[in-house]
XYZ file of N, CA, C and O in Angstrom:
700
model
N 132.968 151.442 126.091
C 133.532 150.136 125.827
C 133.137 149.572 124.456
O 133.979 148.967 123.820
N 131.878 149.702 123.991
C 131.525 149.143 122.691
C 132.356 149.734 121.554
O 132.698 149.032 120.621
N 132.676 151.006 121.643
C 133.491 151.628 120.610
C 134.898 151.036 120.613
O 135.475 150.791 119.560
N 135.394 150.761 121.790
C 136.729 150.156 121.913
C 136.733 148.747 121.315
O 137.665 148.368 120.615
N 135.692 147.956 121.587
C 135.586 146.603 121.023
C 135.488 146.643 119.499
O 136.098 145.825 118.813
N 134.723 147.582 119.003
C 134.579 147.731 117.561
C 135.921 148.087 116.922
O 136.278 147.562 115.870
N 136.667 148.954 117.588
C 137.981 149.356 117.089
C 138.947 148.169 117.069
O 139.697 147.984 116.111
N 138.912 147.331 118.104
C 139.776 146.152 118.166
C 139.418 145.180 117.038
O 140.295 144.649 116.356
N 138.123 144.934 116.828
C 137.683 144.027 115.767
C 138.093 144.574 114.398
O 138.581 143.824 113.543
N 137.913 145.859 114.197
C 138.300 146.483 112.933
C 139.801 146.386 112.710
O 140.248 146.078 111.601
N 140.581 146.593 113.747
C 142.032 146.495 113.647
C 142.467 145.069 113.305
O 143.339 144.863 112.463
N 141.833 144.069 113.916
C 142.130 142.673 113.596
C 141.754 142.339 112.156
O 142.489 141.630 111.467
N 140.626 142.825 111.694
C 140.200 142.570 110.317
C 141.181 143.170 109.323
O 141.518 142.546 108.315
N 141.666 144.359 109.590
C 142.637 145.003 108.709
C 143.948 144.227 108.716
O 144.568 144.014 107.675
N 144.365 143.750 109.888
C 145.616 142.988 109.986
C 145.524 141.674 109.219
O 146.456 141.280 108.520
N 144.395 140.996 109.346
C 144.223 139.728 108.640
C 144.175 139.961 107.132
O 144.770 139.220 106.357
N 143.492 140.991 106.685
C 143.409 141.289 105.257
C 144.770 141.716 104.711
O 145.126 141.381 103.582
N 145.548 142.410 105.498
C 146.850 142.894 105.043
C 147.870 141.770 104.889
O 148.792 141.864 104.092
N 147.694 140.682 105.625
C 148.679 139.596 105.549
C 148.427 138.678 104.358
O 149.180 137.733 104.137
N 147.386 138.898 103.605
C 147.108 138.073 102.432
C 146.184 136.910 102.721
O 145.977 136.044 101.881
N 145.630 136.845 103.901
C 144.717 135.757 104.264
C 143.467 135.811 103.410
O 142.908 136.862 103.153
N 143.040 134.648 102.916
C 141.753 134.540 102.233
C 141.209 133.143 102.441
O 141.960 132.192 102.621
N 139.911 133.025 102.449
C 139.278 131.736 102.662
C 139.525 130.821 101.484
O 139.563 131.248 100.333
N 139.672 129.543 101.786
C 139.851 128.551 100.740
C 138.506 128.335 100.070
O 137.491 128.238 100.730
N 138.506 128.230 98.759
C 137.242 128.027 98.073
C 137.443 127.995 96.577
O 138.536 127.827 96.077
N 136.354 128.175 95.854
C 136.389 128.087 94.392
C 136.758 129.432 93.785
O 136.053 129.971 92.971
N 137.903 129.958 94.217
C 138.337 131.216 93.651
C 139.088 130.947 92.368
O 139.809 129.974 92.259
N 138.882 131.775 91.409
C 139.518 131.564 90.121
C 141.017 131.809 90.182
O 141.476 132.774 90.753
N 141.745 130.893 89.636
C 143.183 131.070 89.515
C 143.433 131.690 88.147
O 142.753 131.380 87.181
N 144.401 132.553 88.068
C 144.691 133.219 86.805
C 145.339 132.219 85.855
O 146.514 131.898 85.984
N 144.581 131.733 84.917
C 145.098 130.790 83.934
C 145.777 131.556 82.806
O 145.339 132.637 82.429
N 146.832 130.978 82.231
C 147.555 131.688 81.167
C 146.920 131.539 79.783
O 147.592 131.770 78.786
N 145.654 131.171 79.712
C 144.975 130.956 78.427
C 143.786 131.904 78.316
O 143.045 132.090 79.265
N 143.596 132.463 77.116
C 142.436 133.330 76.889
C 141.164 132.511 76.705
O 140.089 132.929 77.094
N 141.297 131.335 76.082
C 140.141 130.466 75.869
C 140.562 129.013 76.086
O 141.695 128.641 75.769
N 139.649 128.232 76.619
C 139.946 126.844 76.956
C 138.767 125.966 76.574
O 137.611 126.326 76.795
N 139.087 124.824 75.983
C 138.082 123.807 75.673
C 138.375 122.597 76.560
O 139.521 122.175 76.676
N 137.345 122.055 77.174
C 137.498 120.879 78.024
C 137.000 119.676 77.240
O 135.805 119.548 76.975
N 137.917 118.805 76.860
C 137.592 117.646 76.019
C 137.142 116.473 76.896
O 137.800 115.440 76.975
N 136.016 116.664 77.548
C 135.398 115.629 78.381
C 133.903 115.626 78.101
O 133.346 116.652 77.680
N 133.219 114.502 78.341
C 131.758 114.502 78.173
C 131.108 115.551 79.078
O 131.621 115.849 80.159
N 129.992 116.090 78.627
C 129.336 117.175 79.371
C 128.881 116.768 80.763
O 128.779 117.596 81.650
N 128.603 115.482 80.966
C 128.132 115.045 82.283
C 129.263 114.490 83.150
O 129.010 113.995 84.238
N 130.513 114.581 82.693
C 131.656 114.117 83.488
C 131.824 115.024 84.700
O 131.817 116.254 84.588
N 131.987 114.401 85.851
C 132.074 115.156 87.099
C 133.273 116.107 87.109
O 133.166 117.246 87.559
N 134.394 115.657 86.577
C 135.589 116.513 86.528
C 135.321 117.737 85.652
O 135.708 118.849 85.992
N 134.631 117.546 84.542
C 134.317 118.686 83.662
C 133.416 119.695 84.376
O 133.636 120.905 84.287
N 132.400 119.206 85.075
C 131.481 120.095 85.777
C 132.232 120.945 86.802
O 132.055 122.163 86.876
N 133.113 120.311 87.582
C 133.890 121.042 88.582
C 134.863 122.016 87.913
O 135.021 123.155 88.384
N 135.520 121.582 86.836
C 136.446 122.483 86.130
C 135.722 123.724 85.608
O 136.236 124.838 85.708
N 134.542 123.518 85.036
C 133.777 124.660 84.519
C 133.438 125.643 85.630
O 133.477 126.854 85.426
N 133.110 125.131 86.811
C 132.808 126.022 87.944
C 134.017 126.869 88.313
O 133.906 128.072 88.530
N 135.168 126.221 88.416
C 136.382 126.948 88.803
C 136.795 127.952 87.730
O 137.161 129.081 88.035
N 136.745 127.529 86.470
C 137.188 128.409 85.393
C 136.216 129.570 85.203
O 136.625 130.683 84.850
N 134.941 129.350 85.449
C 133.959 130.433 85.339
C 134.250 131.547 86.338
O 133.897 132.700 86.096
N 134.891 131.207 87.446
C 135.246 132.216 88.441
C 136.425 133.074 87.965
O 136.682 134.132 88.515
N 137.138 132.630 86.932
C 138.275 133.362 86.375
C 137.795 134.154 85.164
O 137.464 133.575 84.144
N 137.768 135.463 85.272
C 137.275 136.274 84.171
C 138.257 136.358 83.003
O 137.909 136.775 81.920
N 139.496 135.912 83.209
C 140.495 136.008 82.154
C 140.450 134.863 81.161
O 141.057 134.942 80.100
N 139.742 133.777 81.473
C 139.689 132.609 80.598
C 138.242 132.312 80.228
O 137.393 132.163 81.095
N 137.996 132.212 78.930
C 136.652 131.891 78.440
C 136.582 130.414 78.072
O 137.514 129.870 77.481
N 135.481 129.771 78.421
C 135.249 128.383 78.017
C 134.581 128.386 76.653
O 133.619 129.117 76.427
N 135.107 127.580 75.733
C 134.544 127.506 74.394
C 134.065 126.084 74.118
O 134.440 125.139 74.805
N 133.195 125.947 73.095
C 132.588 124.656 72.779
C 133.297 123.887 71.676
O 132.844 122.824 71.276
N 134.405 124.437 71.173
C 135.110 123.780 70.074
C 136.606 123.875 70.307
O 137.142 124.960 70.567
N 137.297 122.751 70.180
C 138.735 122.716 70.390
C 139.513 123.493 69.355
O 140.611 123.976 69.621
N 138.971 123.625 68.150
C 139.680 124.351 67.079
C 139.712 125.860 67.321
O 140.618 126.543 66.890
N 138.692 126.372 68.022
C 138.647 127.813 68.272
C 139.275 128.186 69.620
O 139.369 129.358 69.949
N 139.716 127.187 70.381
C 140.303 127.447 71.699
C 141.812 127.608 71.610
O 142.468 126.973 70.784
N 142.337 128.450 72.447
C 143.786 128.611 72.535
C 144.412 127.351 73.131
O 145.516 126.966 72.767
N 143.684 126.702 74.055
C 144.188 125.496 74.708
C 143.039 124.512 74.915
O 141.891 124.912 75.068
N 143.378 123.225 74.922
C 142.391 122.171 75.149
C 142.859 121.296 76.296
O 143.985 120.788 76.284
N 141.988 121.137 77.283
C 142.258 120.252 78.419
C 141.868 118.839 78.004
O 140.743 118.601 77.594
N 142.800 117.899 78.106
C 142.530 116.505 77.750
C 142.832 115.593 78.931
O 143.870 115.726 79.573
N 141.932 114.671 79.165
C 142.150 113.659 80.192
C 143.008 112.553 79.594
O 142.701 112.033 78.530
N 144.080 112.193 80.276
C 144.942 111.106 79.832
C 144.497 109.802 80.481
O 144.396 108.770 79.826
N 144.211 109.858 81.795
C 143.714 108.669 82.494
C 142.920 109.080 83.721
O 143.129 110.150 84.288
N 141.989 108.223 84.109
C 141.174 108.428 85.300
C 140.945 107.046 85.916
O 140.120 106.284 85.435
N 141.714 106.724 86.944
C 141.617 105.417 87.586
C 141.106 105.575 89.010
O 141.692 106.319 89.803
N 140.013 104.890 89.295
C 139.438 104.887 90.639
C 139.428 103.453 91.121
O 138.952 102.562 90.420
N 139.969 103.269 92.320
C 140.112 101.914 92.827
C 139.703 101.863 94.292
O 140.037 102.748 95.082
N 138.994 100.798 94.636
C 138.601 100.542 96.021
C 139.244 99.225 96.426
O 138.988 98.195 95.810
N 140.104 99.276 97.424
C 140.795 98.065 97.852
C 140.612 97.846 99.354
O 140.378 98.790 100.107
N 140.741 96.612 99.766
C 140.599 96.261 101.179
C 141.865 96.688 101.911
O 142.976 96.339 101.515
N 141.681 97.425 102.998
C 142.802 97.914 103.781
C 143.059 97.020 104.992
O 144.199 96.708 105.303
N 141.980 96.573 105.657
C 142.151 95.686 106.817
C 140.908 94.819 107.005
O 139.818 95.165 106.558
N 141.119 93.679 107.664
C 140.036 92.755 107.985
C 140.097 92.430 109.474
O 141.141 92.577 110.114
N 138.977 91.977 110.035
C 138.965 91.601 111.450
C 139.338 90.130 111.606
O 139.674 89.443 110.630
N 139.248 89.596 112.825
C 139.659 88.210 113.109
C 138.778 87.192 112.390
O 139.226 86.085 112.085
N 137.535 87.560 112.078
C 136.632 86.657 111.362
C 136.775 86.777 109.838
O 136.071 86.104 109.100
N 137.651 87.612 109.380
C 137.872 87.773 107.941
C 136.930 88.764 107.285
O 136.894 88.856 106.053
N 136.183 89.530 108.067
C 135.289 90.548 107.500
C 136.049 91.856 107.309
O 136.912 92.219 108.100
N 135.687 92.557 106.279
C 136.350 93.823 105.960
C 136.054 94.853 107.041
O 134.910 95.038 107.450
N 137.104 95.526 107.519
C 136.957 96.604 108.505
C 137.215 97.971 107.876
O 136.624 98.950 108.277
N 138.132 98.022 106.893
C 138.481 99.287 106.261
C 138.758 99.078 104.773
O 139.285 98.049 104.376
N 138.390 100.096 104.008
C 138.704 100.140 102.587
C 139.594 101.350 102.332
O 139.567 102.333 103.082
N 140.339 101.310 101.259
C 141.086 102.475 100.789
C 140.558 102.836 99.407
O 140.511 101.996 98.512
N 140.158 104.097 99.261
C 139.706 104.628 97.978
C 140.876 105.386 97.362
O 141.451 106.267 97.997
N 141.245 105.033 96.139
C 142.369 105.674 95.470
C 141.921 106.252 94.131
O 141.246 105.580 93.357
N 142.319 107.478 93.907
C 142.005 108.186 92.668
C 143.316 108.646 92.038
O 144.098 109.355 92.668
N 143.570 108.197 90.827
C 144.752 108.627 90.072
C 144.254 109.224 88.764
O 143.518 108.582 88.025
N 144.647 110.460 88.508
C 144.146 111.196 87.356
C 145.320 111.850 86.641
O 146.204 112.419 87.276
N 145.331 111.759 85.330
C 146.373 112.417 84.532
C 145.706 113.265 83.452
O 144.675 112.882 82.895
N 146.301 114.418 83.170
C 145.771 115.328 82.159
C 146.922 115.992 81.426
O 148.067 115.954 81.873
N 146.599 116.611 80.306
C 147.554 117.412 79.557
C 146.797 118.526 78.860
O 145.577 118.493 78.750
N 147.546 119.510 78.375
C 146.970 120.634 77.642
C 147.621 120.671 76.269
O 148.847 120.612 76.151
N 146.791 120.766 75.230
C 147.289 120.883 73.861
C 146.725 122.166 73.239
O 145.715 122.692 73.699
N 147.395 122.637 72.188
C 146.888 123.829 71.494
C 145.919 123.403 70.386
O 145.610 122.226 70.237
N 145.463 124.354 69.599
C 144.469 124.080 68.553
C 144.989 123.122 67.480
O 144.210 122.400 66.861
N 146.308 123.091 67.285
C 146.898 122.176 66.301
C 147.137 120.785 66.883
O 147.617 119.902 66.183
N 146.868 120.604 68.161
C 147.082 119.309 68.801
C 148.473 119.124 69.384
O 148.799 118.044 69.856
N 149.275 120.165 69.361
C 150.618 120.074 69.923
C 150.561 120.309 71.428
O 149.868 121.202 71.897
N 151.317 119.526 72.149
C 151.308 119.564 73.608
C 151.970 120.836 74.124
O 153.109 121.136 73.783
N 151.242 121.582 74.963
C 151.835 122.776 75.567
C 152.042 122.596 77.071
O 152.830 123.303 77.674
N 151.329 121.656 77.685
C 151.582 121.248 79.067
C 151.653 119.727 79.042
O 150.690 119.067 78.677
N 152.813 119.165 79.409
C 152.960 117.708 79.355
C 152.043 117.018 80.359
O 151.519 117.660 81.272
N 151.839 115.712 80.208
C 150.956 114.995 81.132
C 151.370 115.180 82.591
O 152.543 115.078 82.939
N 150.395 115.496 83.408
C 150.555 115.647 84.848
C 149.690 114.597 85.513
O 148.533 114.415 85.128
N 150.229 113.939 86.526
C 149.457 112.918 87.234
C 149.245 113.341 88.676
O 150.174 113.798 89.346
N 148.022 113.185 89.142
C 147.653 113.489 90.520
C 147.099 112.228 91.166
O 146.355 111.482 90.517
N 147.440 112.016 92.432
C 146.926 110.853 93.158
C 146.356 111.295 94.493
O 146.974 112.092 95.202
N 145.191 110.768 94.803
C 144.527 111.043 96.076
C 144.057 109.719 96.667
O 143.718 108.798 95.927
N 144.005 109.649 97.986
C 143.456 108.445 98.616
C 142.753 108.825 99.918
O 143.097 109.816 100.564
N 141.775 108.042 100.257
C 141.020 108.193 101.497
C 140.776 106.801 102.069
O 140.575 105.845 101.334
N 140.757 106.714 103.393
C 140.435 105.463 104.060
C 139.001 105.521 104.550
O 138.538 106.564 105.029
N 138.313 104.410 104.426
C 136.893 104.327 104.772
C 136.685 103.134 105.694
O 136.987 102.000 105.310
N 136.201 103.388 106.902
C 135.871 102.276 107.790
C 134.578 101.639 107.302
O 133.742 102.306 106.676
N 134.412 100.355 107.586
C 133.232 99.648 107.105
C 132.570 98.922 108.265
O 133.237 98.382 109.150
N 131.234 98.904 108.245
C 130.453 98.233 109.273
C 129.278 97.550 108.593
O 128.484 98.216 107.921
N 129.174 96.222 108.774
C 128.089 95.460 108.148
C 126.706 95.921 108.584
O 125.737 95.775 107.838
N 126.598 96.481 109.773
C 125.278 96.884 110.269
C 124.828 98.236 109.708
O 123.677 98.618 109.882
N 125.715 98.964 109.062
C 125.382 100.284 108.497
C 125.737 100.350 107.020
O 126.416 101.274 106.568
N 125.270 99.405 106.245
C 125.647 99.320 104.834
C 125.208 100.553 104.055
O 125.989 101.133 103.297
N 123.964 100.989 104.240
C 123.477 102.153 103.491
C 124.226 103.426 103.867
O 124.572 104.231 103.002
N 124.496 103.601 105.141
C 125.228 104.790 105.585
C 126.652 104.782 105.047
O 127.180 105.822 104.625
N 127.275 103.622 105.023
C 128.645 103.520 104.526
C 128.700 103.728 103.014
O 129.662 104.292 102.497
N 127.672 103.284 102.296
C 127.612 103.554 100.856
C 127.510 105.053 100.598
O 128.167 105.590 99.702
N 126.688 105.728 101.387
C 126.546 107.185 101.253
C 127.864 107.878 101.601
O 128.289 108.810 100.909
N 128.541 107.415 102.639
C 129.823 107.993 103.025
C 130.861 107.803 101.912
O 131.638 108.706 101.607
N 130.841 106.632 101.287
C 131.767 106.366 100.182
C 131.509 107.317 99.018
O 132.439 107.885 98.441
N 130.244 107.530 98.664
C 129.919 108.467 97.577
C 130.390 109.885 97.917
O 130.910 110.602 97.054
N 130.213 110.284 99.177
C 130.662 111.614 99.589
C 132.185 111.734 99.542
O 132.713 112.786 99.157
N 132.884 110.661 99.904
C 134.344 110.689 99.826
C 134.827 110.795 98.388
O 135.766 111.544 98.093
N 134.193 110.071 97.468
C 134.558 110.175 96.044
C 134.315 111.594 95.544
O 135.132 112.159 94.812
N 133.196 112.180 95.941
C 132.870 113.550 95.517
C 133.891 114.551 96.072
O 134.356 115.441 95.366
N 134.250 114.370 97.343
C 135.250 115.231 97.968
C 136.600 115.089 97.277
O 137.302 116.073 97.045
N 136.967 113.871 96.916
C 138.231 113.639 96.226
C 138.230 114.298 94.846
O 139.235 114.871 94.416
N 137.098 114.244 94.155
C 137.004 114.876 92.842
C 137.129 116.391 92.967
O 137.814 117.038 92.172
N 136.488 116.954 93.973
C 136.598 118.394 94.204
C 138.038 118.791 94.502
O 138.550 119.785 93.950
N 138.707 118.032 95.340
C 140.107 118.325 95.649
C 140.997 118.134 94.419
O 141.925 118.898 94.183
N 140.691 117.125 93.621
C 141.436 116.883 92.384
C 141.372 118.095 91.468
O 142.390 118.572 90.968
N 140.179 118.615 91.249
C 140.008 119.763 90.354
C 140.695 120.996 90.943
O 141.302 121.783 90.207
N 140.650 121.135 92.247
C 141.352 122.247 92.886
C 142.857 122.149 92.630
O 143.514 123.155 92.312
N 143.407 120.947 92.729
C 144.831 120.759 92.448
C 145.144 120.979 90.966
O 146.190 121.530 90.622
N 144.239 120.541 90.091
C 144.431 120.779 88.650
C 144.491 122.288 88.383
O 145.371 122.755 87.658
N 143.576 123.026 88.969
C 143.547 124.475 88.748
C 144.824 125.137 89.271
O 145.370 126.034 88.628
N 145.304 124.698 90.436
C 146.552 125.261 90.957
C 147.713 124.961 90.011
O 148.529 125.832 89.734
N 147.764 123.732 89.502
C 148.849 123.376 88.584
C 148.750 124.167 87.285
O 149.763 124.628 86.761
N 147.541 124.310 86.757
C 147.397 125.050 85.499
C 147.775 126.518 85.658
O 148.276 127.135 84.719
N 147.530 127.080 86.829
C 147.874 128.483 87.034
C 149.369 128.671 87.299
O 149.899 129.753 87.080
N 150.066 127.606 87.733
C 151.494 127.720 88.044
C 152.404 127.237 86.922
O 153.511 127.738 86.772
N 151.946 126.232 86.159
C 152.782 125.676 85.102
C 152.811 126.636 83.926
O 151.779 127.017 83.395
N 154.006 127.013 83.544
C 154.146 127.898 82.393
C 154.073 127.037 81.133
O 154.861 126.112 80.954
N 153.125 127.302 80.240
C 153.015 126.499 79.027
C 154.236 126.683 78.133
O 154.749 127.783 77.993
N 154.681 125.568 77.550
C 155.818 125.665 76.637
C 155.313 126.033 75.248
O 154.168 125.761 74.896
N 156.191 126.644 74.490
C 155.864 127.013 73.118
C 156.132 125.810 72.225
O 157.286 125.408 72.053
N 155.073 125.192 71.653
C 155.293 123.996 70.846
C 156.053 124.275 69.557
O 156.623 123.373 68.962
N 156.117 125.535 69.115
C 156.825 125.868 67.887
C 158.336 125.963 68.128
O 159.129 125.778 67.214
N 158.731 126.224 69.385
C 160.157 126.344 69.686
C 160.790 124.960 69.722
O 160.196 124.004 70.207
N 162.008 124.882 69.231
C 162.736 123.611 69.246
C 163.221 123.357 70.664
O 163.650 124.269 71.364
N 163.187 122.083 71.049
C 163.661 121.740 72.378
C 165.179 121.763 72.387
O 165.832 121.250 71.490
N 165.725 122.383 73.427
C 167.173 122.471 73.557
C 167.685 121.281 74.352
O 167.068 120.845 75.306
N 168.845 120.787 73.931
C 169.468 119.689 74.655
C 170.170 120.217 75.880
O 170.718 121.329 75.877
N 170.162 119.438 76.969
C 170.823 119.857 78.201
C 172.288 119.435 78.232
O 172.936 119.488 79.250
N 172.836 118.996 77.115
C 174.222 118.498 77.096
C 175.183 119.624 77.163
O 175.425 120.522 76.725
């Protein structure tokens, strides 16, 4: 019987691997750039997460200068907002909504846009309790961190799917 169980487990593992299944995680997406510069402060959370994801991609090197990079990642906007979602009968806050809106673009070494501005929006709802202020503050920080991680994951997916335009080519009219 143990040999039969082992054979069944092995057969299931082969079937799952053959269907293209893989765990979600910080796997490198094949970026269409040989070198990339991230034009963000070194301690910016988005930059730290981007560097982790890009380091997993052996096809793209991170460089320290925008002039020597094939492409430069630029932040267009980063808006984080906490708004009241609901209140109780006494007028105390019961829920908050955390909203993150982020826009970025990619330019080449000459500063010409090769990926137009892309905007991403994420939101999370947070229940609030006056008796657990410290716990709710910690939960809020974890939600912001989770949203940033998901944001960078979406940025990486977009960068791997969006075909960069050639800034030297003239734009054709659709008329």
